[in-house]
Tab-separated table of C-alpha atoms in Angstrom:
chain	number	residue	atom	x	y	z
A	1	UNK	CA	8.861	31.997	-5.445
A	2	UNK	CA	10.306	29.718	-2.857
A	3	UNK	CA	14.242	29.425	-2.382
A	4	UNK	CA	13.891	25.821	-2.041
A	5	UNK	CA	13.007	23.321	-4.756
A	6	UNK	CA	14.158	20.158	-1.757
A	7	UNK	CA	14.210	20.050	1.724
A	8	UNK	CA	12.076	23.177	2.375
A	9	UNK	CA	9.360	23.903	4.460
A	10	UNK	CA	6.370	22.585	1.805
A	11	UNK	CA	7.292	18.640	2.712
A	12	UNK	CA	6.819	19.080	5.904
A	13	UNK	CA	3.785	20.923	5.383
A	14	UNK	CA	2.233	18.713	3.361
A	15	UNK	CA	3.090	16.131	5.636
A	16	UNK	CA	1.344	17.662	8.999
A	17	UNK	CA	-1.780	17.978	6.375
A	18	UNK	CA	-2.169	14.445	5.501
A	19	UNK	CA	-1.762	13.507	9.125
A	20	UNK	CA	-4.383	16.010	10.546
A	21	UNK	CA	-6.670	14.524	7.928
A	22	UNK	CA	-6.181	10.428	8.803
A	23	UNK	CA	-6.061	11.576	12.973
A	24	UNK	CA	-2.069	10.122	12.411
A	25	UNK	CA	0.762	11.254	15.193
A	26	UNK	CA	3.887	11.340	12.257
A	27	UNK	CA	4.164	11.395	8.732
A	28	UNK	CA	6.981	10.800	6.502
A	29	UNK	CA	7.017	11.699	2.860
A	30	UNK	CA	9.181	9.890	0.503
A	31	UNK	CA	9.710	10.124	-3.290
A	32	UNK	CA	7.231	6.593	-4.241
A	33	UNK	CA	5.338	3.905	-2.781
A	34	UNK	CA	8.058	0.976	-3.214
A	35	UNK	CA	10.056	2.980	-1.400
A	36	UNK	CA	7.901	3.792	1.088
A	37	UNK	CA	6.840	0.094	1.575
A	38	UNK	CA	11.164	-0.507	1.649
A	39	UNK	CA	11.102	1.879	4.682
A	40	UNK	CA	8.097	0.999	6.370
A	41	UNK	CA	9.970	-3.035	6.321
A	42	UNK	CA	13.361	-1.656	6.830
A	43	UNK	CA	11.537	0.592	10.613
A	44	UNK	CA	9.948	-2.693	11.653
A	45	UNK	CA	13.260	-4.679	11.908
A	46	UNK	CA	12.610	-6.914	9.041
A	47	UNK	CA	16.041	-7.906	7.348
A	48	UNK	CA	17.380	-11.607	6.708
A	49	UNK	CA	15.646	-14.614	8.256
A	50	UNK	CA	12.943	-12.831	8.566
A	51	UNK	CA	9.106	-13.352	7.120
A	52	UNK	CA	6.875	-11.011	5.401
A	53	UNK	CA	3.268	-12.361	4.177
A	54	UNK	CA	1.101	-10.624	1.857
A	55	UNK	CA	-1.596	-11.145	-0.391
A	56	UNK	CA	-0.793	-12.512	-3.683
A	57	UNK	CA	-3.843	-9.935	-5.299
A	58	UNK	CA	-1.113	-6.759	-5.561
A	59	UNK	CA	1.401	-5.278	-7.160
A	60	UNK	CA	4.671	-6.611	-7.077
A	61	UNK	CA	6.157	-3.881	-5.123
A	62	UNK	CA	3.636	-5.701	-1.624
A	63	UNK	CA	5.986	-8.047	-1.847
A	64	UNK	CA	9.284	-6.956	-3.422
A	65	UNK	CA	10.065	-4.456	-0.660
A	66	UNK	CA	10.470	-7.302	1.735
A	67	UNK	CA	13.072	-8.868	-0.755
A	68	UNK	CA	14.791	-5.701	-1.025
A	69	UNK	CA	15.532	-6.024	2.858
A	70	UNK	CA	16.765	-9.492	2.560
A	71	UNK	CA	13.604	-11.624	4.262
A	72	UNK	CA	11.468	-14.111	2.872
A	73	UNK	CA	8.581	-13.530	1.409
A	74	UNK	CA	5.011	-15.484	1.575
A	75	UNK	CA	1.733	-14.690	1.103
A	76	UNK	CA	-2.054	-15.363	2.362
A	77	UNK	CA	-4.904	-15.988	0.129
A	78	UNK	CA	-7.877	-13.304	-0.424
A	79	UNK	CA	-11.475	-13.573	0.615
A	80	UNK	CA	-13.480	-14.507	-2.556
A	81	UNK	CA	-16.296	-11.780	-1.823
A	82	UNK	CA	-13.954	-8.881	-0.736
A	83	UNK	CA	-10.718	-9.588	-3.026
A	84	UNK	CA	-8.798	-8.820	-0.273
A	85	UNK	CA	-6.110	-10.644	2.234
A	86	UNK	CA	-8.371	-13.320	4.207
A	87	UNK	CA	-8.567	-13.011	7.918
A	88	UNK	CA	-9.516	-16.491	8.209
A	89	UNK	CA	-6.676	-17.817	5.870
A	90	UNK	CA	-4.283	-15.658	8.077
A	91	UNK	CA	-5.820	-17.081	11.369
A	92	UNK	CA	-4.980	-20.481	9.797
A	93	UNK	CA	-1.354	-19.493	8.765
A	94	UNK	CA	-0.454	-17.774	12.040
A	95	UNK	CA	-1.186	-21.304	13.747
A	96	UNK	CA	0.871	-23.029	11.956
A	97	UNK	CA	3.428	-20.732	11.890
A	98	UNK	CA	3.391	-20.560	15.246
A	99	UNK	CA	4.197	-24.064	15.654
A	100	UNK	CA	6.866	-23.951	13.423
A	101	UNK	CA	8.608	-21.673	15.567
A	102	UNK	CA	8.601	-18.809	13.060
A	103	UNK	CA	6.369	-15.503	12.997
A	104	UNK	CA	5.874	-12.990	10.307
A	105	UNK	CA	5.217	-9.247	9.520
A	106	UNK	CA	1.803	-9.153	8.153
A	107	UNK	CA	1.361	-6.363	5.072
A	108	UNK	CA	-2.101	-6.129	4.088
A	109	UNK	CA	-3.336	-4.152	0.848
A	110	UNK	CA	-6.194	-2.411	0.442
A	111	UNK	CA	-6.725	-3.556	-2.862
A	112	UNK	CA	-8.608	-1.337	-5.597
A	113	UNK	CA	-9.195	1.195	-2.237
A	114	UNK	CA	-11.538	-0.841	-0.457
A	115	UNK	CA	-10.238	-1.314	3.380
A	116	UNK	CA	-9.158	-4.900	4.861
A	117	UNK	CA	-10.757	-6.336	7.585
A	118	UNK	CA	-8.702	-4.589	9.677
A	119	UNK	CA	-10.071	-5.087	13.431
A	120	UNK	CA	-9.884	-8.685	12.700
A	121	UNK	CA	-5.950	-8.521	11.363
A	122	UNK	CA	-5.413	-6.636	14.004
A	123	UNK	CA	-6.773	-8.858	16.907
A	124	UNK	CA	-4.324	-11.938	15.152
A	125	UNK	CA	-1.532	-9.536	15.238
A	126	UNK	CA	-1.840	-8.854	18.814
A	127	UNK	CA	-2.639	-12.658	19.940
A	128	UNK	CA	0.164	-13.947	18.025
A	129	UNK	CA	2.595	-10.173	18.813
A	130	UNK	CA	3.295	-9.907	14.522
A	131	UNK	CA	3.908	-6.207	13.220
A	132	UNK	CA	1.034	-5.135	10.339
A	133	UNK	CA	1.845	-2.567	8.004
A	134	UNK	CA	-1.524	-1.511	5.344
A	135	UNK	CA	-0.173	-0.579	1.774
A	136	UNK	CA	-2.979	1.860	1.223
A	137	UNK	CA	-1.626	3.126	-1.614
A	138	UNK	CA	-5.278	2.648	-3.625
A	139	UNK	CA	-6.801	4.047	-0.034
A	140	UNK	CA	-6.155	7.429	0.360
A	141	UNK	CA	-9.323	9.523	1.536
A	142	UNK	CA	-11.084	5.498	2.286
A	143	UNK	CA	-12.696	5.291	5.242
A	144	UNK	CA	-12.654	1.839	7.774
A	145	UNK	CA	-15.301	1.792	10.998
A	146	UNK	CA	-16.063	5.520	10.676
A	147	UNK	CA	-12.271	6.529	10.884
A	148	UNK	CA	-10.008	7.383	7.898
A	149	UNK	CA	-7.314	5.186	7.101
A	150	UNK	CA	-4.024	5.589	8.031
A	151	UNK	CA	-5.091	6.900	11.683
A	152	UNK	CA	-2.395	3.731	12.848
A	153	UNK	CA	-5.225	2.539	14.693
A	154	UNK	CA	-5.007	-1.285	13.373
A	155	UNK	CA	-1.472	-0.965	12.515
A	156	UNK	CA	1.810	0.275	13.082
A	157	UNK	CA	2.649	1.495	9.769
A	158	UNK	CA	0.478	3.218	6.826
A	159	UNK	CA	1.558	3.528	3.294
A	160	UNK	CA	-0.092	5.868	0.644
A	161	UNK	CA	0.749	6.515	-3.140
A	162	UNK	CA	0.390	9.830	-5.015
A	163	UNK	CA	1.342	8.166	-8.329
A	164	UNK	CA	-0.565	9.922	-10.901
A	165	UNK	CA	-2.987	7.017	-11.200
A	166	UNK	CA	-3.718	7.401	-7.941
A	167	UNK	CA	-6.406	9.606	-5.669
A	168	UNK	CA	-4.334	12.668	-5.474
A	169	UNK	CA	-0.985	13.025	-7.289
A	170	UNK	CA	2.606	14.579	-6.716
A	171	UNK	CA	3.332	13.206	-9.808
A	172	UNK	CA	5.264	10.818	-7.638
A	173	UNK	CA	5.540	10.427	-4.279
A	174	UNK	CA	4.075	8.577	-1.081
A	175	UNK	CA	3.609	8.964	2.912
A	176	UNK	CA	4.567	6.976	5.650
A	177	UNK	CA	2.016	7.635	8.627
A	178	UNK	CA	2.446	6.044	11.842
A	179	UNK	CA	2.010	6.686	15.585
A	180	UNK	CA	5.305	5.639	17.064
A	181	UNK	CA	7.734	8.120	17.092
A	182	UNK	CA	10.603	6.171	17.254
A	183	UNK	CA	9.250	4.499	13.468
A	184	UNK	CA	8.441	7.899	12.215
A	185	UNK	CA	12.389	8.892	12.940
A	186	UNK	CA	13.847	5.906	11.805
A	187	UNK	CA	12.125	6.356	8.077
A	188	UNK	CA	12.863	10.307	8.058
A	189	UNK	CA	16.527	9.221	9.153
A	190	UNK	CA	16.619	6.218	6.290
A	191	UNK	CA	15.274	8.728	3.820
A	192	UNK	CA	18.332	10.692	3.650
A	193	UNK	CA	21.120	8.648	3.360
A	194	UNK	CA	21.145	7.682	7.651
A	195	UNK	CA	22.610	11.085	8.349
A	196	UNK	CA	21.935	13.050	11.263
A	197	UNK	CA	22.645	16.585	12.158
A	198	UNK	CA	21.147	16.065	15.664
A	199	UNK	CA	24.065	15.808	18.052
A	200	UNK	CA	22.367	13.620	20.592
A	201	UNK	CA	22.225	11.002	18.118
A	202	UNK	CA	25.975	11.115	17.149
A	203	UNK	CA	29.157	9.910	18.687
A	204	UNK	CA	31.337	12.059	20.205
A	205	UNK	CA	28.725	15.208	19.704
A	206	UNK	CA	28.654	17.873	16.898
A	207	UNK	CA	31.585	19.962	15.418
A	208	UNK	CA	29.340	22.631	14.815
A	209	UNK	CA	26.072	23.911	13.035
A	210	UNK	CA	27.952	22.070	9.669
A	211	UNK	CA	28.575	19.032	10.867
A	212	UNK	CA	26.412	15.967	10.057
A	213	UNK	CA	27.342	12.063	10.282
A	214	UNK	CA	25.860	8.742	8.944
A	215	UNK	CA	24.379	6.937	11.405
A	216	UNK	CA	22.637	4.165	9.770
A	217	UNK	CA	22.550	2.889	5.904
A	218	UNK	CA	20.329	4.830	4.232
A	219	UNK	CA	18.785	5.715	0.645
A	220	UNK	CA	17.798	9.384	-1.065
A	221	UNK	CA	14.753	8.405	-1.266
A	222	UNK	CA	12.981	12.348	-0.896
A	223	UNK	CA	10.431	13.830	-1.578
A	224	UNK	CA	10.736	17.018	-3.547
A	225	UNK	CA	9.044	20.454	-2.814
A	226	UNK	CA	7.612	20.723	-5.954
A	227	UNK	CA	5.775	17.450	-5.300
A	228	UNK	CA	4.800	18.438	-1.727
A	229	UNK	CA	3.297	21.722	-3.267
A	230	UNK	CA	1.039	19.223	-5.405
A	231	UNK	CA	0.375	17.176	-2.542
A	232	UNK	CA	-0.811	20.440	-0.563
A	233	UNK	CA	-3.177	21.289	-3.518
A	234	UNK	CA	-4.754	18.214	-4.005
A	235	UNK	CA	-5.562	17.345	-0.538
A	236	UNK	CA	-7.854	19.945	-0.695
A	237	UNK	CA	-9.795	18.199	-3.232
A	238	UNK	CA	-9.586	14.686	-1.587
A	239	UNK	CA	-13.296	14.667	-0.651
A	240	UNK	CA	-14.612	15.591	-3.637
A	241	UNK	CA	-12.094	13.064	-5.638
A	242	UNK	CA	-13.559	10.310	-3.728
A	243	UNK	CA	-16.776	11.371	-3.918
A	244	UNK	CA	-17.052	11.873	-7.667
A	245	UNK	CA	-16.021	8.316	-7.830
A	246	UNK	CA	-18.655	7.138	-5.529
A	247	UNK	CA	-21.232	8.615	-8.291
A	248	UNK	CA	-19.185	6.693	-11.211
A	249	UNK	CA	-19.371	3.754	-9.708
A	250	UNK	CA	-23.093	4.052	-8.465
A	251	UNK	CA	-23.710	4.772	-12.235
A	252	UNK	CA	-21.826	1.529	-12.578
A	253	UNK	CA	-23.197	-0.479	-10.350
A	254	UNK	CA	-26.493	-0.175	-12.175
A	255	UNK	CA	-25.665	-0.430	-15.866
A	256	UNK	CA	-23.556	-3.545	-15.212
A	257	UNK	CA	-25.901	-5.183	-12.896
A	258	UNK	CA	-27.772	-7.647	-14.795
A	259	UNK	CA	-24.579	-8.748	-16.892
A	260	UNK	CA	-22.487	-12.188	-16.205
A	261	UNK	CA	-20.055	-10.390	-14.181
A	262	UNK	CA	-18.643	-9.760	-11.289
A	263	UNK	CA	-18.740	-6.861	-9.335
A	264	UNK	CA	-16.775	-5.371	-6.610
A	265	UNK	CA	-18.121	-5.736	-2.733
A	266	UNK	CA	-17.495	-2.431	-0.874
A	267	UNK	CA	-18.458	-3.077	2.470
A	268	UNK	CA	-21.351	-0.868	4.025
A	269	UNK	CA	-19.483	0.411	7.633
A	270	UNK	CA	-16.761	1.456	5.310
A	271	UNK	CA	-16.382	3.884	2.007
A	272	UNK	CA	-14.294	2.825	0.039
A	273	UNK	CA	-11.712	5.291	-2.311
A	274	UNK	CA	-12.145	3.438	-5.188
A	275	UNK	CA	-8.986	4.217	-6.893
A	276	UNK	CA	-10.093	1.171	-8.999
A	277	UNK	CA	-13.173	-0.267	-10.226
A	278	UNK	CA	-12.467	-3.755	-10.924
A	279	UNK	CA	-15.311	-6.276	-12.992
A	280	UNK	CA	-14.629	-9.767	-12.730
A	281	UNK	CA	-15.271	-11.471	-16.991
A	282	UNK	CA	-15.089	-14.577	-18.113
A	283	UNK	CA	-11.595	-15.475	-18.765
A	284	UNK	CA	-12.920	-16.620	-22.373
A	285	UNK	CA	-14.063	-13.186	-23.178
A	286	UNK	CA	-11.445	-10.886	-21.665
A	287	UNK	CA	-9.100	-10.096	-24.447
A	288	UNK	CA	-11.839	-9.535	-26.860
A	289	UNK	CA	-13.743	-7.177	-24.167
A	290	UNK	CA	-10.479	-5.580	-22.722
A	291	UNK	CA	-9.835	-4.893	-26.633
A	292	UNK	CA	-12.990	-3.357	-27.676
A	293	UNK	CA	-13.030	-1.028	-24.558
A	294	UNK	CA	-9.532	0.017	-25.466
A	295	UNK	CA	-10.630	0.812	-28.985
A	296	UNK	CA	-13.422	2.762	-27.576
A	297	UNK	CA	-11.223	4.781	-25.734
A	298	UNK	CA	-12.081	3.316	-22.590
A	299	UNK	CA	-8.734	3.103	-20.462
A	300	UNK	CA	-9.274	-0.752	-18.831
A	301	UNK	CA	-6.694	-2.647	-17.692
A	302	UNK	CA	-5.988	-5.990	-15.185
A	303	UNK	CA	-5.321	-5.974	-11.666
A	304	UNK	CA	-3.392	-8.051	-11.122
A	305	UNK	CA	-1.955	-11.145	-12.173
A	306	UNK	CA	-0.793	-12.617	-8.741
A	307	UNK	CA	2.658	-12.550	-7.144
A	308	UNK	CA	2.987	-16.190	-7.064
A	309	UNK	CA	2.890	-16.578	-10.295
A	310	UNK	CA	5.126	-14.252	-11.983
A	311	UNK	CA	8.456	-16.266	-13.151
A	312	UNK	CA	10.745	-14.522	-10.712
A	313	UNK	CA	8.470	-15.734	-7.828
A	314	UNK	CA	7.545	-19.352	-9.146
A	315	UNK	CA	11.514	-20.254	-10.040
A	316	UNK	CA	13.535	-18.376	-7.170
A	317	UNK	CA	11.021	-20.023	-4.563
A	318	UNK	CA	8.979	-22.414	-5.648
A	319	UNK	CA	5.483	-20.892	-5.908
A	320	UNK	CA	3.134	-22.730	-7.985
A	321	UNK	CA	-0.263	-22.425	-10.080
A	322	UNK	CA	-2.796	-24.093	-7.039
A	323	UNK	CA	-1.123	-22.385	-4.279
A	324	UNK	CA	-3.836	-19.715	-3.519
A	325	UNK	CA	-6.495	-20.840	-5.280
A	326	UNK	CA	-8.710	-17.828	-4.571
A	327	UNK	CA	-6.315	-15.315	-6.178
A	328	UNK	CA	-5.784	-17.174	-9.445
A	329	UNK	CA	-9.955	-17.521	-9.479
A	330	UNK	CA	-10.101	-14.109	-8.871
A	331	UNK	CA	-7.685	-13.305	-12.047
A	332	UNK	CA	-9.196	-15.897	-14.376
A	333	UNK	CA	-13.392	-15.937	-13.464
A	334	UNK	CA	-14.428	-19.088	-15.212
């Protein structure tokens, strides 16, 4: 019944809901993650020249976004009982970098919804003065020292994803939360296109209330309100999303407890959103387990096979099988 299907007043209500509910200053809905994560590089200044180290345990898109802006792209290998980016293989890769005269961003993923070590990230990103963005995109409704995540309190950028596989869903979508302003402007004005219809930002002032001009290079990368409306109606639910998965996985924990596999660590001063439950099999067995599950209509799948070693990444810059030994472990348990 509204007369807006884009650019109406659900976006931005769904966007004041999500930050009320991490304790974030600005949020900034766009149409997916990647994008998001494209924004969230393009706010902090990263373009060519420029560094950008993830983990290799992710999604393509960790690492593609920084590609997309032109930088470099490197990554730091996980901690073998949390599966997530290593503070103390960071710590060892700031040094060094540091010597070598050349500093990165830092974008750490909260892999399968179970929160980084953030406080410790954030203490190297303030000793060695690196920007940290979290993809939280498995994350949403997680939890990290008693605070939700995405409250910008170890970072300077949050990223969440409502792909239907996701938490909550607007089908697609994602957020941007942060508490700078001037970030939270520059993504709303990259968004859509760089235009402006503010006439402080222009030059040589406004024409009138029709006038607009491109300020900056951007992208239509929107959300609609269709999605927003979603986004409003799940968020409601968040809680009890996250906490029906805590009784899966309890249920889980048990049945698979005395089996030759691993399981995944969530941290006790955290809760975890579990967007995925992942158990570590012997790389011998996989394809004849991941094929009888599937048969059984059990929807498995593997995350993730790691950056470095997808073609693109091994032949356009040199990665190689040995490079972060922890990650490849972690895909192929012996």
């Amino acid at each position: 019944q509204s007369d807006f299907l884009t650019q109406g007043s659900r976006v931005p209500a769904f966007e004041q809901a999500l930050a009320d509910y991490c304790g974030a200053q600005h949020a900034v809905a766009v149409c997916n993650a990647t994008a998001a994560l494209h924004l969230a590089c393009l706010a902090l200044g990263l373009g060519p020249g420029d560094l950008l180290w993830t983990t290799p345990t992710t999604f393509v898109a960790s690492a593609n976004c920084a590609l997309y802006c032109g930088a470099d792209v490197d990554f730091v290998d996980i901690d073998p009982q949390t599966w997530n980016l290593s503070p103390d293989a960071l710590a060892e890769k700031l040094a060094r970098a540091k010597a070598a005269g050349r500093l990165p961003k830092v974008l750490a993923v909260h892999l399968c919804g179970e929160p980084c070590d953030m406080a410790a990230i954030k203490q190297l990103a303030d000793e060695y003065g690196v920007a940290v963005i979290e993809d939280a995109s498995h994350a949403v409704g997680a939890r990290y020292r008693g605070g939700a995540v995405g409250s910008g309190q170890y970072s300077d950028i949050t990223v969440f994803s409502f792909h239907p596989v996701k938490i909550i869903t607007t089908g697609e979508g994602a957020m941007c939360l942060t508490n700078c302003a001037d970030l939270a402007h520059k993504i709303a004005l990259l968004r859509s296109h760089g235009i402006t219809r503010n006439a402080d930002e222009m030059e040589g002032g406004s024409d009138g209330a029709w006038y607009y001009q491109q300020i900056d290079l951007g992208f239509n990368y929107r959300m609609t309100e269709m999605q927003a409306a979603l986004g409003l109606s799940q968020l409601q639910r968040l809680d009890e999303f996250v906490a029906r998965r805590h009784v899966l996985a309890a249920q889980y924990d048990e049945l698979l407890a005395d089996l030759p596999v691993g399981l995944p660590f969530r941290h006790p001063d955290n809760r975890s959103a579990l967007h995925l439950y992942p158990v570590l099999v012997p790389a011998q067995h996989r394809n004849r387990i991941f094929n009888a599950l599937r048969a059984n209509g059990i929807g498995v799948n593997v995350h993730y096979i790691p950056v470095h070693t997808q073609p693109y990444y091994r032949k356009r810059f040199g990665f190689a099988a040995g490079d972060f030994p922890n990650a490849e472990r972690y895909t192929r348990k012996p």
